Short mmCIF file of C-alpha atoms in Angstrom, two decimals:
data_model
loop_
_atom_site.label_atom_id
_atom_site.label_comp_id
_atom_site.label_asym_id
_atom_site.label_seq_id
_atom_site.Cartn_x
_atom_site.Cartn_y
_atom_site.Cartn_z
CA UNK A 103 -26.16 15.61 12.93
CA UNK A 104 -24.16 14.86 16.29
CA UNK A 105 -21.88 17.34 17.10
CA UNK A 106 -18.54 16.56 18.88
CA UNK A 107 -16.53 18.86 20.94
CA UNK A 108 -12.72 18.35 20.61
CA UNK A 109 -10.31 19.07 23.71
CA UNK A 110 -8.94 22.48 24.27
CA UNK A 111 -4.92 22.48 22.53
CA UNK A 112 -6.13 19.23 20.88
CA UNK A 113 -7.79 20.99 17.47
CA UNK A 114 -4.56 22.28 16.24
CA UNK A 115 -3.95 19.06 14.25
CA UNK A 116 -7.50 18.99 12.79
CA UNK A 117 -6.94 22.51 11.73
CA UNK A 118 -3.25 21.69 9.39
CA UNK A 119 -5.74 19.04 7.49
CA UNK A 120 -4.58 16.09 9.20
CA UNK A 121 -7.51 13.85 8.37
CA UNK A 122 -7.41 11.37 11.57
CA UNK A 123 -8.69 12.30 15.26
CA UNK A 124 -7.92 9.95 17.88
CA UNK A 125 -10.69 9.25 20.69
CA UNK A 126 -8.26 10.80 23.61
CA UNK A 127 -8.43 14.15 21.21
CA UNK A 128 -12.42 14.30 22.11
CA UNK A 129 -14.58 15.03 25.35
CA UNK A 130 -16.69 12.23 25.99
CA UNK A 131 -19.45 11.76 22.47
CA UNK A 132 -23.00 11.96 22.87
CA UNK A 133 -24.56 8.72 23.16
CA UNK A 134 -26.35 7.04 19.97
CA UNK A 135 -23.54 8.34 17.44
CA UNK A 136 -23.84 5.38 14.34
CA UNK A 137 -21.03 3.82 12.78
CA UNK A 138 -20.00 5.30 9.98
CA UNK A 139 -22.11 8.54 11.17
CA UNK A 140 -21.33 11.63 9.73
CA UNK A 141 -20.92 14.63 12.80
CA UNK A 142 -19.71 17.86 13.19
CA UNK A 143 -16.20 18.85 15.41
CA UNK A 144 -16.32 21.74 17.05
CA UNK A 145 -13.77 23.18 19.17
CA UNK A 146 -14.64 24.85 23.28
CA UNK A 147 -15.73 27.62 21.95
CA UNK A 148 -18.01 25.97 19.74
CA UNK A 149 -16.28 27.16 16.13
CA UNK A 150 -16.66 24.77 13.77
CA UNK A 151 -13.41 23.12 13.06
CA UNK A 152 -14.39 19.80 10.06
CA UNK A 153 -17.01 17.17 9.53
CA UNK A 154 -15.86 13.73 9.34
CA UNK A 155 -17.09 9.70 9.82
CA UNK A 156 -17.55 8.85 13.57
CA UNK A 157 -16.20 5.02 14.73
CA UNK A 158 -17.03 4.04 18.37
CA UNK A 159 -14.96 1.16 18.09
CA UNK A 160 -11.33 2.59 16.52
CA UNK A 161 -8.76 4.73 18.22
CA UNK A 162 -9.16 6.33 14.80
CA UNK A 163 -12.74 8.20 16.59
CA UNK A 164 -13.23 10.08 13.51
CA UNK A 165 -11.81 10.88 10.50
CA UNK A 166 -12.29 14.32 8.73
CA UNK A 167 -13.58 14.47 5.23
CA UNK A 168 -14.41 18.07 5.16
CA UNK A 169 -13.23 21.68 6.47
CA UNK A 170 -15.89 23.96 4.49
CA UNK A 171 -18.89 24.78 7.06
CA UNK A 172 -20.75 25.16 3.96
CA UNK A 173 -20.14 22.13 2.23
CA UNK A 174 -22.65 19.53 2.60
CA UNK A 175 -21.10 16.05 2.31
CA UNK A 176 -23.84 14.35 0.65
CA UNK A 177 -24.08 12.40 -1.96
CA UNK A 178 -22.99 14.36 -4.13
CA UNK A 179 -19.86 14.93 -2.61
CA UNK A 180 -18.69 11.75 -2.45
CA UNK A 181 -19.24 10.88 -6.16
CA UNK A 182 -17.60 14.06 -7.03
CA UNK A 183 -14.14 13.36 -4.85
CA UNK A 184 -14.31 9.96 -6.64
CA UNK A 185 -14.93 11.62 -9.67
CA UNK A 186 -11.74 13.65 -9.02
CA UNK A 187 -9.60 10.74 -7.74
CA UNK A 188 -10.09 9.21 -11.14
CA UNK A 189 -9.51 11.87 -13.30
CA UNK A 190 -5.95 12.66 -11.60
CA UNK A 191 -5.05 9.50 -13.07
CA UNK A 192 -6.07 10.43 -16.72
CA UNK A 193 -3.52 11.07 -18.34
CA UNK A 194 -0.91 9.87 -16.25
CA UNK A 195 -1.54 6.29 -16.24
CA UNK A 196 -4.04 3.34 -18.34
CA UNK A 197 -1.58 3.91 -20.91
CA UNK A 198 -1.27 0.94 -23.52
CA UNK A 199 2.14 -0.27 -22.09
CA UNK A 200 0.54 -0.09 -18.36
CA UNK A 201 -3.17 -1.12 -18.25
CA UNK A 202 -3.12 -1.30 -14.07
CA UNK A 203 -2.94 1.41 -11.42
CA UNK A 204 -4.28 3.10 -8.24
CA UNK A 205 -7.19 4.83 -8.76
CA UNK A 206 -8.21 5.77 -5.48
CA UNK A 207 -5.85 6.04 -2.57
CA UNK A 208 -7.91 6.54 1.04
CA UNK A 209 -6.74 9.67 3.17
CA UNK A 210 -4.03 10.89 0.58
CA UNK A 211 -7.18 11.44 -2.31
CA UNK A 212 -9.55 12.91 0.65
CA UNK A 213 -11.73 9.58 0.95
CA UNK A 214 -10.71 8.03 4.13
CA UNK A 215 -10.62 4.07 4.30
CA UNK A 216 -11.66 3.59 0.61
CA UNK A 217 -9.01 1.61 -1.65
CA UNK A 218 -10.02 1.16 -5.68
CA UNK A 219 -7.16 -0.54 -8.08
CA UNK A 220 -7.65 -0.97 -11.87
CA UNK A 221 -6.77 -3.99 -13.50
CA UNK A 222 -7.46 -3.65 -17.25
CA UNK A 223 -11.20 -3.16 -17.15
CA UNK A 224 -11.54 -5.08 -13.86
CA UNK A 225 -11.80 -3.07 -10.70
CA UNK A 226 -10.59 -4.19 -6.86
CA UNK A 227 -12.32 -2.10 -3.97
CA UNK A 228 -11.40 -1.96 -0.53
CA UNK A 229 -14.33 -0.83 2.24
CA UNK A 230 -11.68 -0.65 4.83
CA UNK A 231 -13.96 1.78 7.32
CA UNK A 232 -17.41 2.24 8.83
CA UNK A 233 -17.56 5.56 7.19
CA UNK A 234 -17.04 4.15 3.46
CA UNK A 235 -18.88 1.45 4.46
CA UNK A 236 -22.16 3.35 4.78
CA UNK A 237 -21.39 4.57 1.40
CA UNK A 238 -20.96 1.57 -0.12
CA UNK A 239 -24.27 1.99 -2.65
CA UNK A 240 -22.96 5.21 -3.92
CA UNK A 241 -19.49 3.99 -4.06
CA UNK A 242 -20.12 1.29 -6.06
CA UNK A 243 -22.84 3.28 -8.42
CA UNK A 244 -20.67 6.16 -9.11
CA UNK A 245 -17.70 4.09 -10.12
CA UNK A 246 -19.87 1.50 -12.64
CA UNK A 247 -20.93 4.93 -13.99
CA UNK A 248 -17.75 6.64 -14.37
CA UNK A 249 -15.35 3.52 -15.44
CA UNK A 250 -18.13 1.07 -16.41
CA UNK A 251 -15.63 -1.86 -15.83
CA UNK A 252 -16.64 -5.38 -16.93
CA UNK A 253 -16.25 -6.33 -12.90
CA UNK A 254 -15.99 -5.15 -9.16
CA UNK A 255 -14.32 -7.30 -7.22
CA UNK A 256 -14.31 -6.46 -2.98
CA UNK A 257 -10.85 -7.32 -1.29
CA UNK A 258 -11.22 -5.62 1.92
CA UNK A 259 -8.50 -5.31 4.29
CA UNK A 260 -9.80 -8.03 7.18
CA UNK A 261 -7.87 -6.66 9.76
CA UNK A 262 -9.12 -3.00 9.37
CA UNK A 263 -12.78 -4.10 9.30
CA UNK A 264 -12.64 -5.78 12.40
CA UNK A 265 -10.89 -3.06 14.10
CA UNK A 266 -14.52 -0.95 12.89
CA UNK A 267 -16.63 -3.73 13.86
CA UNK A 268 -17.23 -5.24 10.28
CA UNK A 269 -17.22 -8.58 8.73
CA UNK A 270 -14.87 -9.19 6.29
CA UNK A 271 -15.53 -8.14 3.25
CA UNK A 272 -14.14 -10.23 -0.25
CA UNK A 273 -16.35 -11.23 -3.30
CA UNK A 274 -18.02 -10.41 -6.46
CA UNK A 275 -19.92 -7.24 -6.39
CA UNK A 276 -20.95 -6.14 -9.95
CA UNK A 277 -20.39 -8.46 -13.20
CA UNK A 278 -18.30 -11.39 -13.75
CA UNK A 279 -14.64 -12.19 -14.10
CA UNK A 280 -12.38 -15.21 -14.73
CA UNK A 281 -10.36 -17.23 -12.70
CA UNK A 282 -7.27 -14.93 -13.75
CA UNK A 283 -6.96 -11.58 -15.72
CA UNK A 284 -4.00 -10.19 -17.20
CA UNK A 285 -1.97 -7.12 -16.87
CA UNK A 286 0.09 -5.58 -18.87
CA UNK A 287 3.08 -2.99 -16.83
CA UNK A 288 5.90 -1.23 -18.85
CA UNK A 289 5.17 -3.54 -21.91
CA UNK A 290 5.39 -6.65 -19.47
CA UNK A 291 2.12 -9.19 -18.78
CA UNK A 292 1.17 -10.34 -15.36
CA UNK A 293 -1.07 -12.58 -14.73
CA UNK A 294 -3.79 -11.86 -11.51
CA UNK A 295 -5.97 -13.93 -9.19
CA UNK A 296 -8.55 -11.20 -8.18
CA UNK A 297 -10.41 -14.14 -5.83
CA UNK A 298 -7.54 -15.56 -4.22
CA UNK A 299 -4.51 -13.43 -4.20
CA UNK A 300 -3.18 -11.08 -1.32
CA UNK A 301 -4.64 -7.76 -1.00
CA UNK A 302 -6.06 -6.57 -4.18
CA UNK A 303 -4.39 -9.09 -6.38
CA UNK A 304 -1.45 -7.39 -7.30
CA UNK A 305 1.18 -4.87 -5.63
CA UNK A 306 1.08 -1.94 -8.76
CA UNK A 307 2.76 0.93 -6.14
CA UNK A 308 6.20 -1.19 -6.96
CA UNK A 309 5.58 -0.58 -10.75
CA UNK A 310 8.45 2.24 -11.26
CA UNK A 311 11.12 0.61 -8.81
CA UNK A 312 10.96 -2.46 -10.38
CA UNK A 313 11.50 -0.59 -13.55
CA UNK A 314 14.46 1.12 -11.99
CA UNK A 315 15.75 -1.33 -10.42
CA UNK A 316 16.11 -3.24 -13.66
CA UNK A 317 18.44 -0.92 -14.90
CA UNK A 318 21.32 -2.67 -13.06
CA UNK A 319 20.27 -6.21 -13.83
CA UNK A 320 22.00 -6.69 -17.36
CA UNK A 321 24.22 -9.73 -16.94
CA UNK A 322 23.41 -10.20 -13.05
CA UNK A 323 22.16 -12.78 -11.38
CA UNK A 324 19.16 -11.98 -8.96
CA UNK A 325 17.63 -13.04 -6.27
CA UNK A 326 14.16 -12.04 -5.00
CA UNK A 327 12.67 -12.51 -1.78
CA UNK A 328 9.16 -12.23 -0.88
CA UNK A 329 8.61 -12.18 -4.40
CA UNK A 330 4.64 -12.88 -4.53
CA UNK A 331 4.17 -12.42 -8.31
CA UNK A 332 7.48 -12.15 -9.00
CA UNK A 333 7.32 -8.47 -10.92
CA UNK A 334 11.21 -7.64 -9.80
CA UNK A 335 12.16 -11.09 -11.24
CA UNK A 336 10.55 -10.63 -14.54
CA UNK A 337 11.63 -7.06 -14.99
CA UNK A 338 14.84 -8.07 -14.57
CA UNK A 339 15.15 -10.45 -16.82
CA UNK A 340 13.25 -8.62 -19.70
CA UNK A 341 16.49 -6.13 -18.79
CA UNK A 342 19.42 -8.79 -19.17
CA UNK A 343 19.21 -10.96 -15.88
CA UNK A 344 21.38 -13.63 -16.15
CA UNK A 345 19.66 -15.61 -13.86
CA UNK A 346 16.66 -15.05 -10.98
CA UNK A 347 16.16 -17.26 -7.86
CA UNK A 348 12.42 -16.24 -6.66
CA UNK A 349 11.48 -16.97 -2.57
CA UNK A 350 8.26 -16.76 -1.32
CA UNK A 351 6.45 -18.59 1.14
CA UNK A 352 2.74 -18.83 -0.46
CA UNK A 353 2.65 -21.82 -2.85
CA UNK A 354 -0.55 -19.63 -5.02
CA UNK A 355 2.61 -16.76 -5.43
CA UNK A 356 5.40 -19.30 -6.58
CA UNK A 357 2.91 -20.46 -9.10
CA UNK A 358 2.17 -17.13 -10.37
CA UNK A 359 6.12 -16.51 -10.45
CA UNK A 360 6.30 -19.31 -13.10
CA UNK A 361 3.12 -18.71 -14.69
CA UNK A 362 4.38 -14.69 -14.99
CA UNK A 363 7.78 -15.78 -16.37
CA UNK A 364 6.35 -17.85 -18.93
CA UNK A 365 3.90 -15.61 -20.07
CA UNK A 366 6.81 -12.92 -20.72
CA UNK A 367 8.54 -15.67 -23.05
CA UNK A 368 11.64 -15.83 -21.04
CA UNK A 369 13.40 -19.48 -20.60
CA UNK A 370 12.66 -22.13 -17.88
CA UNK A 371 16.49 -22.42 -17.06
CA UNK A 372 16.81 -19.26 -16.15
CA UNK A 373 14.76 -18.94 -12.97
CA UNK A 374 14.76 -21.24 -9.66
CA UNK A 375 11.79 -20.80 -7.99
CA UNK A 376 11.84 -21.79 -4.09
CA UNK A 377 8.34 -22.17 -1.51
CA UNK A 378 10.26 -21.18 1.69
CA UNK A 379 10.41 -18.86 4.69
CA UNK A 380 12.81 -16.44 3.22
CA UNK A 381 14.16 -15.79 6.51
CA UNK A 382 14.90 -19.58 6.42
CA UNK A 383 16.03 -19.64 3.16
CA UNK A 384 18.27 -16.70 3.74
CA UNK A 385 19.65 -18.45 6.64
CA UNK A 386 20.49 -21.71 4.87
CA UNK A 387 21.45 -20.82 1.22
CA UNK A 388 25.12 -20.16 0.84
CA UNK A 389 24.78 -19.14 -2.48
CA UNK A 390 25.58 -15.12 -2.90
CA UNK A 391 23.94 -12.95 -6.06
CA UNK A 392 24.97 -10.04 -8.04
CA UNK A 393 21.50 -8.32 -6.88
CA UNK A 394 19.45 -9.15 -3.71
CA UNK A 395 15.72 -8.01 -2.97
CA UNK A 396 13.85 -7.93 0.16
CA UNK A 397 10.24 -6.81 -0.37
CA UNK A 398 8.38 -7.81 3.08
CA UNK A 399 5.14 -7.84 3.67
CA UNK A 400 4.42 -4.96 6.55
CA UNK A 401 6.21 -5.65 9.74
CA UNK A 402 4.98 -2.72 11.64
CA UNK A 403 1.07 -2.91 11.16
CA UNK A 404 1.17 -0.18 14.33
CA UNK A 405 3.24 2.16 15.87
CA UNK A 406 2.87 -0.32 19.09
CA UNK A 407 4.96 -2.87 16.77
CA UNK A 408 7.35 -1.17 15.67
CA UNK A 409 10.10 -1.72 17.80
CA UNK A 410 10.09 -5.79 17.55
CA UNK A 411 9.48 -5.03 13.81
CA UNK A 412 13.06 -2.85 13.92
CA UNK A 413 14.46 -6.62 15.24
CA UNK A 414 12.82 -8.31 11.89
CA UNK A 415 14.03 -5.78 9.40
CA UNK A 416 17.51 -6.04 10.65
CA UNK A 417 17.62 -9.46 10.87
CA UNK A 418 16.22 -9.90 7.34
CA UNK A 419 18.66 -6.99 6.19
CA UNK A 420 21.43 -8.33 7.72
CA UNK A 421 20.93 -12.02 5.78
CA UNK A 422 20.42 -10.25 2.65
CA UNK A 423 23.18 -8.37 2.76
CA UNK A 424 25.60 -11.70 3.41
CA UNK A 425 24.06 -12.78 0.36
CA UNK A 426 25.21 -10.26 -1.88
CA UNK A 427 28.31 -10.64 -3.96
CA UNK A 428 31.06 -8.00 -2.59
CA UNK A 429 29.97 -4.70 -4.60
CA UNK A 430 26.71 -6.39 -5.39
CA UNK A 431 23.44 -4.49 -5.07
CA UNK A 432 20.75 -4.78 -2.09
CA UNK A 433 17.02 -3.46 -3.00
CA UNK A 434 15.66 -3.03 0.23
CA UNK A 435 12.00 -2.45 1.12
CA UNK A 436 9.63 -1.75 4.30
CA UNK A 437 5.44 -1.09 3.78
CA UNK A 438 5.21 0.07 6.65
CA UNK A 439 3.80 3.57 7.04
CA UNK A 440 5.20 3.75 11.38
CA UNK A 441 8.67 2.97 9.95
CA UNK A 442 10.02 6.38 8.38
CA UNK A 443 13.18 6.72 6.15
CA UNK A 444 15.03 7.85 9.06
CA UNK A 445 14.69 4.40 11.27
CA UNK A 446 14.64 2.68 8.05
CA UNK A 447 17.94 3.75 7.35
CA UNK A 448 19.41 3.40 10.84
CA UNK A 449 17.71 -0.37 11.02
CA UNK A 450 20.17 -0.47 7.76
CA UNK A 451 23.61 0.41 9.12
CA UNK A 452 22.53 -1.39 12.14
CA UNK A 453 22.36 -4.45 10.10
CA UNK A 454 25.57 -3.02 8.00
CA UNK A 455 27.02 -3.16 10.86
CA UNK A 456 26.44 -6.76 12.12
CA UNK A 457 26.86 -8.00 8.77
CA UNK A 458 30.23 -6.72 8.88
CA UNK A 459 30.20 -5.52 5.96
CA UNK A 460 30.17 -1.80 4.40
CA UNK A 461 27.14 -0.01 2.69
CA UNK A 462 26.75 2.68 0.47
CA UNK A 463 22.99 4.20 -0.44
CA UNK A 464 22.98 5.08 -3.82
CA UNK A 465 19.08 5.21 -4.27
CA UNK A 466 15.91 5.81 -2.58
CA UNK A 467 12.85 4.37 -3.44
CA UNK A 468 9.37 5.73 -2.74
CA UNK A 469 5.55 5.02 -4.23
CA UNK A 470 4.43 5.93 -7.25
CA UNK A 471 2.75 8.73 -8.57
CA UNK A 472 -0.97 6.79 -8.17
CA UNK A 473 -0.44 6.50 -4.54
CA UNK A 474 0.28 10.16 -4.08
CA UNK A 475 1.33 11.59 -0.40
CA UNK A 476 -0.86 14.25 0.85
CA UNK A 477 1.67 16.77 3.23
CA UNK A 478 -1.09 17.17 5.80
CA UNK A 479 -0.91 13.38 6.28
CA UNK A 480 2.53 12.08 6.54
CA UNK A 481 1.07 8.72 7.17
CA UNK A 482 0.31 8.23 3.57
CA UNK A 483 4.03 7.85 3.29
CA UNK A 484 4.18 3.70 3.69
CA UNK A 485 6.25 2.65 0.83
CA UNK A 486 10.09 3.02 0.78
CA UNK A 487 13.28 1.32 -0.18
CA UNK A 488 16.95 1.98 -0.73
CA UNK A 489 19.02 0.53 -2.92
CA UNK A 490 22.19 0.03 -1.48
CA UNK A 491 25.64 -1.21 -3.09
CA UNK A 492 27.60 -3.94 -0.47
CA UNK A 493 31.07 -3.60 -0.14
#
């Protein structure tokens, strides 16, 4: 095993459990380190400090997977912290009204770069790292033994490989599975393109702000941008929607919007379903709802991006909140784990502000209890919202 010397005054991170160590945080590696490589950190004085996965092509050099001299990550280890990742869910979610969650949630369940969702017997796996990509056999044998689902599925993040040197990952890996599954979420059924939808198919960490969300939609109408699968549309009007406009720009998600809604037995004439820019669409539609939501997709992949991302959020903030009715709701969303609440919200008064119009927060949103946040690694934080009432 390499060993890896980190910079004197640059351990004290490593040592609060933050599980990422950037390459300007180490002296100079030895030569010959593999990707994916397990090694040991050390400090000057040579005290061990963590082991962790070495990547000689990330700013991300390595990430930590263990602080215990004496634990050996073998393995063993890895099919037990899987083993535990699972069982944190048991319990808590796979209930009969919600057959789909998180089971597996990288840093935040100590397994760096490694993404598995459950879709009613099917499972969706993300590789996203070197590290988990070395792994992969064990990985994949530990969870057929453990859930023994009827399929894997890969849907590996594309841009995260490359940035580890990796060819993209997607495709069958164990079993067989249809064209489309379904879901069911809070007693609602959504239908799910494992092969060609975004990400892993479908967005569950939205699952209990949809649900509260829909507790103001009784006699509204709605509309919902960047609605992919449309699960704030059909939540809403299982609550008492009057009507839901649905924007998205993918052609495959518009389809599943209508294929979603009928499933759920609600009436064609009640939705309008639109394949647009929703910038564009925002832009051009004069029409104003009772309930607006803007669910981007991440606008701040990096810290480097997120000041023209502040620009987008605004903008897009700013056109939703014309399109609310005066003292009509705005759900409001960012992915992006570089944005905090605190910029979020000032991107939000910002936009209030050239708007002109007058905003009161009356909710916050956050993930769901699936994608937990681990408070040695405040990056795990990506998902939040507010849901703001537009005077």
């Amino acid at each position: 095993m390499h060993n890896i010397q980190v910079k004197r005054g640059k351990e004290k991170a490593i040592l609060q459990r933050h599980p990422w160590v950037f390459s300007g945080a180490l002296e100079t590696p030895k030569k010959g380190i593999g990707q994916g490589e397990i090694v040991r950190l050390h400090d000057a004085s040579k005290a061990f400090l963590a082991y962790g996965y070495y990547s000689g092509t990330s700013k991300i050099t390595v990430r930590v997977l263990e602080w215990d001299e004496q634990v050996l990550v073998d393995e063993q280890w890895w099919v037990r912290k899987i083993t535990e990742s699972i069982n944190r869910r048991v319990g808590s979610y796979l209930a009969t009204a919600t057959t789909a969650c998180r089971l597996i949630h990288g840093e935040a369940d100590f397994l760096p770069g490694l993404i598995v969702d459950f879709y009613a017997g099917y499972v969706a796996i993300q590789f996203n790292t070197a590290g988990v990509e070395l792994q992969r056999v064990v990985i994949l044998e530990a969870l057929i033994s453990i859930l023994k689902p009827i399929a894997i599925v890969e849907k590996s993040d594309a841009h995260a490989r490359t940035l580890e040197g990796l060819e993209i990952g997607e495709g069958l890996l164990y079993g067989s599975f249809p064209q489309e599954i379904s879901i069911t979420e809070n007693e609602l059924q959504f239908a799910i393109n494992l092969a060609d939808g975004q990400k892993s198919g479908y967005y569950v960490d939205q699952r209990d702000n949809r649900a509260h969300l829909a507790t103001y939609a009784k006699n509204k109408t709605v509309l919902d941008c960047f609605s992919y699968t449309g699960g704030f549309g059909c939540y809403a009007k299982a609550a008492g929607a009057t009507h839901v406009t649905a924007v998205d720009s993918s052609a495959l998600a518009t389809q599943a919007i209508q294929q979603n809604w009928e499933l759920n037995g609600f009436g064609p004439t009640d939705l309008a379903v639109h394949t647009a820019d929703c910038f564009e669409f925002l832009r051009t539609n004069a029409q104003q709802y009772d309930i607006v939501v803007l669910d981007p997709p991440k606008l701040a992949p990096t810290r480097s991006a997120i000041e023209k991302a502040q620009r987008a959020y605004k903008d897009v903030n700013r056109l939703g909140m014309e399109a609310v009715i005066p003292g009509g709701l705005l759900a409001t969303f960012s992915c992006s784990a570089s944005m905090d609440m605190q910029l979020f919200k000032q991107v939000i008064a910002w936009a209030a502000l050239d708007a002109g119009r007058e905003v009161q927060i009356i909710h916050q949103f956050c993930q769901p209890a699936d994608h937990p946040i681990r408070s040695s690694f405040p990056e795990s934080e990506y998902l939040k919202g507010l849901l703001c009432r537009v005077l």
